[in-house]
PDB file of C-alpha atoms in Angstrom:
ATOM      1  CA  MET A 227     -38.100 -16.201 -50.514  1.00 94.00           C
ATOM      2  CA  ALA A 228     -36.483 -15.599 -53.825  1.00 94.00           C
ATOM      3  CA  LYS A 229     -33.133 -15.953 -52.005  1.00 96.00           C
ATOM      4  CA  MET A 230     -33.874 -19.506 -51.015  1.00 96.00           C
ATOM      5  CA  GLY A 231     -34.937 -20.395 -54.568  1.00 96.00           C
ATOM      6  CA  ARG A 232     -33.607 -20.675 -58.080  1.00 96.00           C
ATOM      7  CA  PRO A 233     -35.204 -19.044 -61.244  1.00 95.00           C
ATOM      8  CA  ILE A 234     -37.242 -21.469 -63.285  1.00 94.00           C
ATOM      9  CA  VAL A 235     -36.083 -21.743 -66.824  1.00 90.00           C
ATOM     10  CA  ARG A 236     -38.624 -23.862 -68.541  1.00 85.00           C
ATOM     11  CA  GLY A 237     -40.718 -27.060 -68.326  1.00 86.00           C
ATOM     12  CA  GLY A 238     -43.359 -25.848 -65.809  1.00 85.00           C
ATOM     13  CA  SER A 239     -46.298 -25.957 -67.871  1.00 90.00           C
ATOM     14  CA  LEU A 240     -47.942 -29.135 -66.401  1.00 90.00           C
ATOM     15  CA  LYS A 241     -46.706 -28.564 -62.767  1.00 92.00           C
ATOM     16  CA  SER A 242     -48.537 -27.424 -59.853  1.00 94.00           C
ATOM     17  CA  ILE A 243     -47.400 -24.591 -57.531  1.00 94.00           C
ATOM     18  CA  GLU A 244     -46.332 -27.085 -55.072  1.00 95.00           C
ATOM     19  CA  GLN A 245     -44.268 -28.687 -57.574  1.00 94.00           C
ATOM     20  CA  LEU A 246     -42.608 -25.589 -58.887  1.00 95.00           C
ATOM     21  CA  GLY A 247     -41.828 -24.499 -55.438  1.00 95.00           C
ATOM     22  CA  ILE A 248     -43.090 -21.108 -54.208  1.00 96.00           C
ATOM     23  CA  GLU A 249     -39.360 -20.048 -53.359  1.00 96.00           C
ATOM     24  CA  ASN A 250     -38.545 -20.768 -57.086  1.00 96.00           C
ATOM     25  CA  ILE A 251     -41.411 -18.792 -58.431  1.00 96.00           C
ATOM     26  CA  CYS A 252     -40.248 -15.905 -56.219  1.00 97.00           C
ATOM     27  CA  ALA A 253     -36.846 -16.316 -57.435  1.00 97.00           C
ATOM     28  CA  THR A 254     -38.108 -16.339 -61.198  1.00 97.00           C
ATOM     29  CA  PHE A 255     -40.117 -13.213 -60.579  1.00 97.00           C
ATOM     30  CA  GLU A 256     -37.010 -11.478 -59.031  1.00 96.00           C
ATOM     31  CA  ALA A 257     -34.839 -12.312 -61.972  1.00 96.00           C
ATOM     32  CA  ASP A 258     -37.306 -11.673 -64.858  1.00 96.00           C
ATOM     33  CA  GLY A 259     -39.590  -9.105 -63.381  1.00 95.00           C
ATOM     34  CA  PHE A 260     -43.225  -8.817 -64.615  1.00 96.00           C
ATOM     35  CA  ARG A 261     -43.895 -10.293 -68.008  1.00 95.00           C
ATOM     36  CA  ALA A 262     -47.135 -10.836 -69.699  1.00 94.00           C
ATOM     37  CA  GLU A 263     -46.393 -13.147 -72.594  1.00 94.00           C
ATOM     38  CA  ARG A 264     -48.493 -16.275 -72.357  1.00 93.00           C
ATOM     39  CA  ASN A 265     -45.964 -18.755 -73.430  1.00 93.00           C
ATOM     40  CA  TYR A 266     -43.445 -17.537 -70.912  1.00 95.00           C
ATOM     41  CA  LEU A 267     -46.001 -17.608 -68.103  1.00 95.00           C
ATOM     42  CA  ASN A 268     -47.185 -21.129 -68.894  1.00 94.00           C
ATOM     43  CA  SER A 269     -43.652 -22.553 -69.139  1.00 94.00           C
ATOM     44  CA  HIS A 270     -42.477 -20.923 -65.985  1.00 95.00           C
ATOM     45  CA  PHE A 271     -45.510 -20.704 -63.642  1.00 95.00           C
ATOM     46  CA  GLY A 272     -47.625 -23.509 -64.945  1.00 92.00           C
ATOM     47  CA  ASN A 273     -50.896 -23.597 -66.916  1.00 91.00           C
ATOM     48  CA  GLY A 274     -53.711 -22.676 -64.742  1.00 88.00           C
ATOM     49  CA  ASN A 275     -51.651 -21.303 -61.857  1.00 93.00           C
ATOM     50  CA  LEU A 276     -51.666 -17.551 -62.948  1.00 93.00           C
ATOM     51  CA  VAL A 277     -54.214 -16.395 -60.570  1.00 92.00           C
ATOM     52  CA  ARG A 278     -52.677 -18.103 -57.603  1.00 94.00           C
ATOM     53  CA  VAL A 279     -49.270 -17.002 -58.597  1.00 95.00           C
ATOM     54  CA  SER A 280     -50.159 -13.350 -58.922  1.00 95.00           C
ATOM     55  CA  GLY A 281     -51.762 -13.524 -55.567  1.00 93.00           C
ATOM     56  CA  LEU A 282     -48.562 -15.200 -53.984  1.00 94.00           C
ATOM     57  CA  LEU A 283     -46.517 -12.353 -55.574  1.00 96.00           C
ATOM     58  CA  GLY A 284     -48.913  -9.701 -54.183  1.00 94.00           C
ATOM     59  CA  LEU A 285     -49.401  -8.022 -57.553  1.00 96.00           C
ATOM     60  CA  PRO A 286     -52.066  -5.311 -57.927  1.00 96.00           C
ATOM     61  CA  THR A 287     -54.670  -7.499 -59.701  1.00 94.00           C
ATOM     62  CA  ALA A 288     -58.257  -6.014 -60.297  1.00 89.00           C
ATOM     63  CA  ASP A 289     -59.754  -3.978 -57.535  1.00 90.00           C
ATOM     64  CA  LYS A 290     -56.745  -4.727 -55.161  1.00 93.00           C
ATOM     65  CA  LEU A 291     -55.921  -1.039 -54.941  1.00 95.00           C
ATOM     66  CA  TYR A 292     -59.336   0.154 -54.466  1.00 95.00           C
ATOM     67  CA  PRO A 293     -59.150  -0.215 -50.669  1.00 94.00           C
ATOM     68  CA  TYR A 294     -56.102   2.259 -50.788  1.00 97.00           C
ATOM     69  CA  GLN A 295     -58.315   4.830 -52.487  1.00 96.00           C
ATOM     70  CA  CYS A 296     -61.117   4.371 -50.110  1.00 96.00           C
ATOM     71  CA  LEU A 297     -58.506   4.866 -47.252  1.00 97.00           C
ATOM     72  CA  LEU A 298     -57.100   7.969 -48.844  1.00 97.00           C
ATOM     73  CA  VAL A 299     -60.680   9.507 -49.378  1.00 97.00           C
ATOM     74  CA  THR A 300     -61.456   8.866 -45.663  1.00 96.00           C
ATOM     75  CA  GLU A 301     -58.172  10.592 -44.485  1.00 96.00           C
ATOM     76  CA  HIS A 302     -58.678  13.406 -47.099  1.00 96.00           C
ATOM     77  CA  PRO A 303     -62.212  13.896 -47.969  1.00 95.00           C
ATOM     78  CA  GLU A 304     -61.158  16.665 -50.468  1.00 94.00           C
ATOM     79  CA  ILE A 305     -60.070  13.894 -52.737  1.00 94.00           C
ATOM     80  CA  THR A 306     -62.488  13.188 -55.488  1.00 92.00           C
ATOM     81  CA  HIS A 307     -62.782  10.381 -58.048  1.00 90.00           C
ATOM     82  CA  GLY A 308     -61.567  12.638 -60.773  1.00 89.00           C
ATOM     83  CA  PHE A 309     -58.403  13.597 -58.655  1.00 92.00           C
ATOM     84  CA  LEU A 310     -57.432   9.829 -58.475  1.00 92.00           C
ATOM     85  CA  ASP A 311     -58.496   8.825 -61.883  1.00 90.00           C
ATOM     86  CA  LYS A 312     -55.114   8.343 -63.905  1.00 89.00           C
ATOM     87  CA  LEU A 313     -53.298  10.513 -61.261  1.00 93.00           C
ATOM     88  CA  ILE A 314     -49.840  11.234 -63.073  1.00 94.00           C
ATOM     89  CA  LEU A 315     -46.828  10.521 -60.695  1.00 94.00           C
ATOM     90  CA  LEU A 316     -44.000  11.039 -63.122  1.00 93.00           C
ATOM     91  CA  ASP A 317     -43.164  13.362 -66.023  1.00 92.00           C
ATOM     92  CA  ASP A 318     -41.476  12.430 -69.168  1.00 90.00           C
ATOM     93  CA  ASN A 319     -38.146  12.435 -67.621  1.00 89.00           C
ATOM     94  CA  GLY A 320     -39.090  10.033 -64.882  1.00 87.00           C
ATOM     95  CA  ASP A 321     -39.136  12.898 -62.172  1.00 91.00           C
ATOM     96  CA  SER A 322     -41.789  12.756 -59.704  1.00 92.00           C
ATOM     97  CA  ILE A 323     -44.552  15.416 -60.141  1.00 94.00           C
ATOM     98  CA  GLY A 324     -47.473  13.858 -58.486  1.00 95.00           C
ATOM     99  CA  TYR A 325     -45.998  12.907 -55.189  1.00 96.00           C
ATOM    100  CA  ILE A 326     -43.517  15.225 -53.681  1.00 95.00           C
ATOM    101  CA  LYS A 327     -41.654  14.899 -50.627  1.00 94.00           C
ATOM    102  CA  ASP A 328     -39.803  17.633 -48.763  1.00 89.00           C
ATOM    103  CA  ASP A 329     -38.989  19.347 -45.529  1.00 88.00           C
ATOM    104  CA  SER A 330     -42.681  20.041 -44.883  1.00 86.00           C
ATOM    105  CA  GLY A 331     -43.793  16.462 -45.496  1.00 90.00           C
ATOM    106  CA  ALA A 332     -45.213  14.838 -48.497  1.00 96.00           C
ATOM    107  CA  LYS A 333     -48.089  15.776 -50.831  1.00 96.00           C
ATOM    108  CA  LEU A 334     -50.033  14.649 -53.818  1.00 96.00           C
ATOM    109  CA  ILE A 335     -50.533  16.906 -56.675  1.00 94.00           C
ATOM    110  CA  GLY A 336     -53.113  16.423 -59.108  1.00 91.00           C
ATOM    111  CA  PHE A 337     -56.051  18.038 -60.954  1.00 80.00           C
ATOM    112  CA  LYS A 338     -59.747  18.457 -60.368  1.00 70.00           C
ATOM    113  CA  ASP A 339     -60.815  19.461 -63.833  1.00 60.00           C
ATOM    114  CA  ARG A 340     -64.549  20.683 -62.758  1.00 55.00           C
ATOM    115  CA  ARG A 341     -62.956  23.386 -60.767  1.00 50.00           C
ATOM    116  CA  GLY A 342     -62.143  25.416 -64.017  1.00 53.00           C
ATOM    117  CA  LYS A 343     -58.689  25.787 -65.735  1.00 54.00           C
ATOM    118  CA  GLU A 344     -57.183  28.172 -63.151  1.00 54.00           C
ATOM    119  CA  LEU A 345     -58.145  26.251 -59.946  1.00 53.00           C
ATOM    120  CA  SER A 346     -57.704  22.843 -61.593  1.00 77.00           C
ATOM    121  CA  GLU A 347     -54.448  21.933 -59.708  1.00 85.00           C
ATOM    122  CA  GLN A 348     -55.034  20.394 -56.252  1.00 90.00           C
ATOM    123  CA  VAL A 349     -52.478  19.818 -53.612  1.00 93.00           C
ATOM    124  CA  ILE A 350     -53.248  17.182 -50.895  1.00 95.00           C
ATOM    125  CA  GLN A 351     -50.969  17.548 -47.809  1.00 95.00           C
ATOM    126  CA  LEU A 352     -50.550  14.008 -46.651  1.00 97.00           C
ATOM    127  CA  THR A 353     -50.550  12.914 -43.196  1.00 96.00           C
ATOM    128  CA  ALA A 354     -47.995  10.198 -41.837  1.00 95.00           C
ATOM    129  CA  GLN A 355     -50.588   7.618 -42.349  1.00 97.00           C
ATOM    130  CA  SER A 356     -51.403   8.620 -45.924  1.00 97.00           C
ATOM    131  CA  GLN A 357     -48.036   8.951 -46.854  1.00 97.00           C
ATOM    132  CA  GLN A 358     -47.411   5.355 -45.693  1.00 97.00           C
ATOM    133  CA  TRP A 359     -50.379   4.193 -47.951  1.00 98.00           C
ATOM    134  CA  ILE A 360     -48.803   5.849 -50.913  1.00 97.00           C
ATOM    135  CA  GLU A 361     -45.480   4.481 -50.410  1.00 97.00           C
ATOM    136  CA  GLU A 362     -46.985   0.927 -50.187  1.00 97.00           C
ATOM    137  CA  ILE A 363     -49.003   1.544 -53.360  1.00 97.00           C
ATOM    138  CA  LEU A 364     -45.504   2.387 -55.031  1.00 97.00           C
ATOM    139  CA  GLU A 365     -43.988  -0.702 -53.787  1.00 96.00           C
ATOM    140  CA  ILE A 366     -46.882  -2.880 -55.022  1.00 96.00           C
ATOM    141  CA  THR A 367     -47.087  -1.356 -58.323  1.00 97.00           C
ATOM    142  CA  GLU A 368     -43.272  -1.061 -58.988  1.00 96.00           C
ATOM    143  CA  PRO A 369     -42.917  -4.346 -61.005  1.00 96.00           C
ATOM    144  CA  LEU A 370     -45.580  -3.397 -63.389  1.00 97.00           C
ATOM    145  CA  ARG A 371     -44.279   0.216 -63.584  1.00 96.00           C
ATOM    146  CA  GLU A 372     -40.848  -0.980 -64.592  1.00 95.00           C
ATOM    147  CA  SER A 373     -42.409  -3.424 -67.197  1.00 95.00           C
ATOM    148  CA  LEU A 374     -44.276  -0.415 -68.745  1.00 96.00           C
ATOM    149  CA  ARG A 375     -41.508   1.848 -68.686  1.00 95.00           C
ATOM    150  CA  LEU A 376     -39.267  -0.589 -70.606  1.00 94.00           C
ATOM    151  CA  ALA A 377     -41.930  -1.182 -73.182  1.00 94.00           C
ATOM    152  CA  GLY A 378     -42.245   2.819 -73.546  1.00 94.00           C
ATOM    153  CA  ASN A 379     -45.779   2.674 -72.513  1.00 96.00           C
ATOM    154  CA  PRO A 380     -46.874   5.949 -70.781  1.00 95.00           C
ATOM    155  CA  VAL A 381     -49.143   4.327 -68.239  1.00 96.00           C
ATOM    156  CA  TYR A 382     -46.104   3.787 -66.041  1.00 96.00           C
ATOM    157  CA  LYS A 383     -46.289   7.563 -65.190  1.00 96.00           C
ATOM    158  CA  GLU A 384     -49.597   6.815 -63.402  1.00 96.00           C
ATOM    159  CA  LEU A 385     -49.940   6.087 -59.495  1.00 96.00           C
ATOM    160  CA  PHE A 386     -52.452   3.346 -59.901  1.00 96.00           C
ATOM    161  CA  ILE A 387     -51.854   0.516 -62.247  1.00 97.00           C
ATOM    162  CA  THR A 388     -53.170  -3.027 -62.309  1.00 96.00           C
ATOM    163  CA  CYS A 389     -52.662  -6.340 -64.087  1.00 96.00           C
ATOM    164  CA  GLY A 390     -56.255  -7.388 -64.513  1.00 93.00           C
ATOM    165  CA  TYR A 391     -57.101 -10.872 -62.880  1.00 88.00           C
ATOM    166  CA  GLY A 392     -53.568 -12.322 -63.112  1.00 89.00           C
ATOM    167  CA  PHE A 393     -50.841 -11.219 -65.605  1.00 94.00           C
ATOM    168  CA  SER A 394     -52.718  -9.177 -68.028  1.00 94.00           C
ATOM    169  CA  THR A 395     -50.788  -6.236 -69.754  1.00 94.00           C
ATOM    170  CA  PRO A 396     -50.604  -3.581 -66.948  1.00 96.00           C
ATOM    171  CA  SER A 397     -53.121  -0.849 -67.590  1.00 96.00           C
ATOM    172  CA  SER A 398     -54.752   2.096 -65.730  1.00 95.00           C
ATOM    173  CA  VAL A 399     -56.857   1.342 -62.699  1.00 94.00           C
ATOM    174  CA  THR A 400     -60.664   1.791 -63.121  1.00 90.00           C
ATOM    175  CA  GLN A 401     -63.172   2.078 -60.242  1.00 86.00           C
ATOM    176  CA  PRO A 402     -65.025  -1.171 -59.524  1.00 88.00           C
ATOM    177  CA  ALA A 403     -68.848  -1.173 -60.058  1.00 85.00           C
ATOM    178  CA  TRP A 404     -70.315  -2.449 -57.009  1.00 89.00           C
ATOM    179  CA  ASN A 405     -73.897  -2.398 -58.020  1.00 89.00           C
ATOM    180  CA  ARG A 406     -77.053  -4.576 -58.450  1.00 91.00           C
ATOM    181  CA  SER A 407     -76.383  -5.005 -62.117  1.00 92.00           C
ATOM    182  CA  LYS A 408     -72.802  -6.239 -61.701  1.00 90.00           C
ATOM    183  CA  PHE A 409     -73.803  -8.522 -58.677  1.00 93.00           C
ATOM    184  CA  ASN A 410     -76.691 -10.111 -60.626  1.00 93.00           C
ATOM    185  CA  SER A 411     -74.443 -10.841 -63.470  1.00 92.00           C
ATOM    186  CA  MET A 412     -71.243 -11.907 -61.573  1.00 90.00           C
ATOM    187  CA  PRO A 413     -72.454 -13.744 -58.371  1.00 92.00           C
ATOM    188  CA  LYS A 414     -68.962 -14.889 -57.541  1.00 90.00           C
ATOM    189  CA  SER A 415     -67.809 -11.350 -57.304  1.00 89.00           C
ATOM    190  CA  LEU A 416     -70.442 -10.561 -54.713  1.00 93.00           C
ATOM    191  CA  GLU A 417     -69.619 -13.722 -52.756  1.00 94.00           C
ATOM    192  CA  VAL A 418     -66.021 -12.825 -52.551  1.00 90.00           C
ATOM    193  CA  LEU A 419     -66.995  -9.463 -51.213  1.00 93.00           C
ATOM    194  CA  VAL A 420     -69.521 -10.725 -48.728  1.00 94.00           C
ATOM    195  CA  ASN A 421     -66.903 -13.202 -47.219  1.00 94.00           C
ATOM    196  CA  GLN A 422     -64.455 -10.379 -46.805  1.00 93.00           C
ATOM    197  CA  PHE A 423     -66.905  -7.917 -45.224  1.00 94.00           C
ATOM    198  CA  ALA A 424     -68.791 -10.621 -43.149  1.00 93.00           C
ATOM    199  CA  PRO A 425     -66.864  -9.996 -39.831  1.00 95.00           C
ATOM    200  CA  TYR A 426     -68.192  -6.466 -39.817  1.00 93.00           C
ATOM    201  CA  GLN A 427     -71.720  -7.264 -40.684  1.00 92.00           C
ATOM    202  CA  HIS A 428     -72.853  -6.635 -37.084  1.00 93.00           C
ATOM    203  CA  MET A 429     -71.799  -3.051 -37.504  1.00 94.00           C
ATOM    204  CA  LEU A 430     -74.402  -2.407 -40.295  1.00 92.00           C
ATOM    205  CA  GLN A 431     -77.854  -1.206 -40.092  1.00 89.00           C
ATOM    206  CA  CYS A 432     -78.867  -2.791 -43.407  1.00 89.00           C
ATOM    207  CA  ASP A 433     -78.349  -5.898 -45.477  1.00 91.00           C
ATOM    208  CA  LEU A 434     -74.474  -6.430 -46.496  1.00 93.00           C
ATOM    209  CA  ARG A 435     -75.510  -6.439 -50.171  1.00 94.00           C
ATOM    210  CA  GLN A 436     -77.347  -3.091 -49.798  1.00 93.00           C
ATOM    211  CA  PHE A 437     -74.304  -1.762 -48.122  1.00 93.00           C
ATOM    212  CA  LEU A 438     -71.900  -2.959 -50.735  1.00 94.00           C
ATOM    213  CA  GLU A 439     -74.106  -1.484 -53.402  1.00 93.00           C
ATOM    214  CA  ARG A 440     -73.682   2.072 -51.898  1.00 92.00           C
ATOM    215  CA  VAL A 441     -70.026   2.057 -51.577  1.00 92.00           C
ATOM    216  CA  THR A 442     -68.153   4.317 -53.881  1.00 93.00           C
ATOM    217  CA  LEU A 443     -65.555   7.038 -53.467  1.00 94.00           C
ATOM    218  CA  THR A 444     -68.143   9.659 -53.940  1.00 94.00           C
ATOM    219  CA  SER A 445     -70.480   8.116 -51.092  1.00 95.00           C
ATOM    220  CA  ILE A 446     -67.587   7.691 -48.742  1.00 95.00           C
ATOM    221  CA  ARG A 447     -66.565  11.406 -49.490  1.00 95.00           C
ATOM    222  CA  SER A 448     -70.032  12.488 -48.653  1.00 95.00           C
ATOM    223  CA  SER A 449     -70.148  10.538 -45.425  1.00 95.00           C
ATOM    224  CA  CYS A 450     -66.852  12.206 -44.402  1.00 95.00           C
ATOM    225  CA  GLY A 451     -68.374  15.625 -44.965  1.00 95.00           C
ATOM    226  CA  VAL A 452     -71.530  14.713 -42.820  1.00 96.00           C
ATOM    227  CA  MET A 453     -69.102  13.497 -40.026  1.00 95.00           C
ATOM    228  CA  VAL A 454     -67.462  16.840 -40.189  1.00 95.00           C
ATOM    229  CA  TYR A 455     -70.648  18.880 -40.027  1.00 95.00           C
ATOM    230  CA  LEU A 456     -72.139  16.681 -37.050  1.00 96.00           C
ATOM    231  CA  ARG A 457     -68.773  17.227 -35.254  1.00 95.00           C
ATOM    232  CA  THR A 458     -68.576  20.990 -35.880  1.00 95.00           C
ATOM    233  CA  LYS A 459     -72.199  21.812 -36.858  1.00 95.00           C
ATOM    234  CA  SER A 460     -70.633  24.203 -39.339  1.00 95.00           C
ATOM    235  CA  VAL A 461     -71.476  24.122 -43.072  1.00 95.00           C
ATOM    236  CA  THR A 462     -68.159  25.979 -43.671  1.00 94.00           C
ATOM    237  CA  GLU A 463     -66.310  23.445 -41.952  1.00 94.00           C
ATOM    238  CA  MET A 464     -67.768  20.803 -43.855  1.00 95.00           C
ATOM    239  CA  ALA A 465     -67.090  22.564 -47.251  1.00 94.00           C
ATOM    240  CA  LYS A 466     -63.395  23.227 -46.186  1.00 92.00           C
ATOM    241  CA  ALA A 467     -63.011  19.460 -45.424  1.00 92.00           C
ATOM    242  CA  LEU A 468     -64.425  18.670 -48.916  1.00 92.00           C
ATOM    243  CA  GLY A 469     -62.105  21.084 -50.601  1.00 87.00           C
ATOM    244  CA  MET A 470     -65.084  23.192 -51.781  1.00 84.00           C
ATOM    245  CA  VAL A 471     -63.558  26.461 -50.399  1.00 75.00           C
TER     246      VAL A 471
END
């Protein structure tokens, strides 16, 4: 769409997205990259439009990368919350150290601190499916990564990066808290999730809210371990799947 538009220079503060033109918004983002300065954002994308614009541009706003983390755990139950937390992708020279591709395929390399110093490094051999997810994450986060790199912010080295609820300064991703306390204090957050999960409610044996309150990377991992045990009837196989042996 950027090829069909022209970069917005100024004067967009009081205009709607429709008046600005989606193709022109895309052309602006293509030309200028990710920027978080409020004056720039208002004059180029319009006051009050930032949440919608971030959605149109497919930016990794709050919690948007969480589904990828859940998928990675289902594909590789040995992955823990600690492994994904601030997973380092690049070294100080910009070389890839956390995601390696070679003749044998692709792998994620991170650390699982609770295993002790000598056993802390963990290598996850990716499948074709999980490699595709990693490539998609890299594409989604690239505008933020480049912005951080130019600013000298070391967060650019991490795999999971977010820009808050719109165009906040990029930062490390944190795990969303889907629990009773948050849903009580932020009913809008629960409403959004309920609408997204509603098509699958018939598959649940409990209330949808109860289900959402139980969803964590740890609980997903535990469920995957139980599935391995039910399939193999082997505690050893379950432990292997969870990376415990």
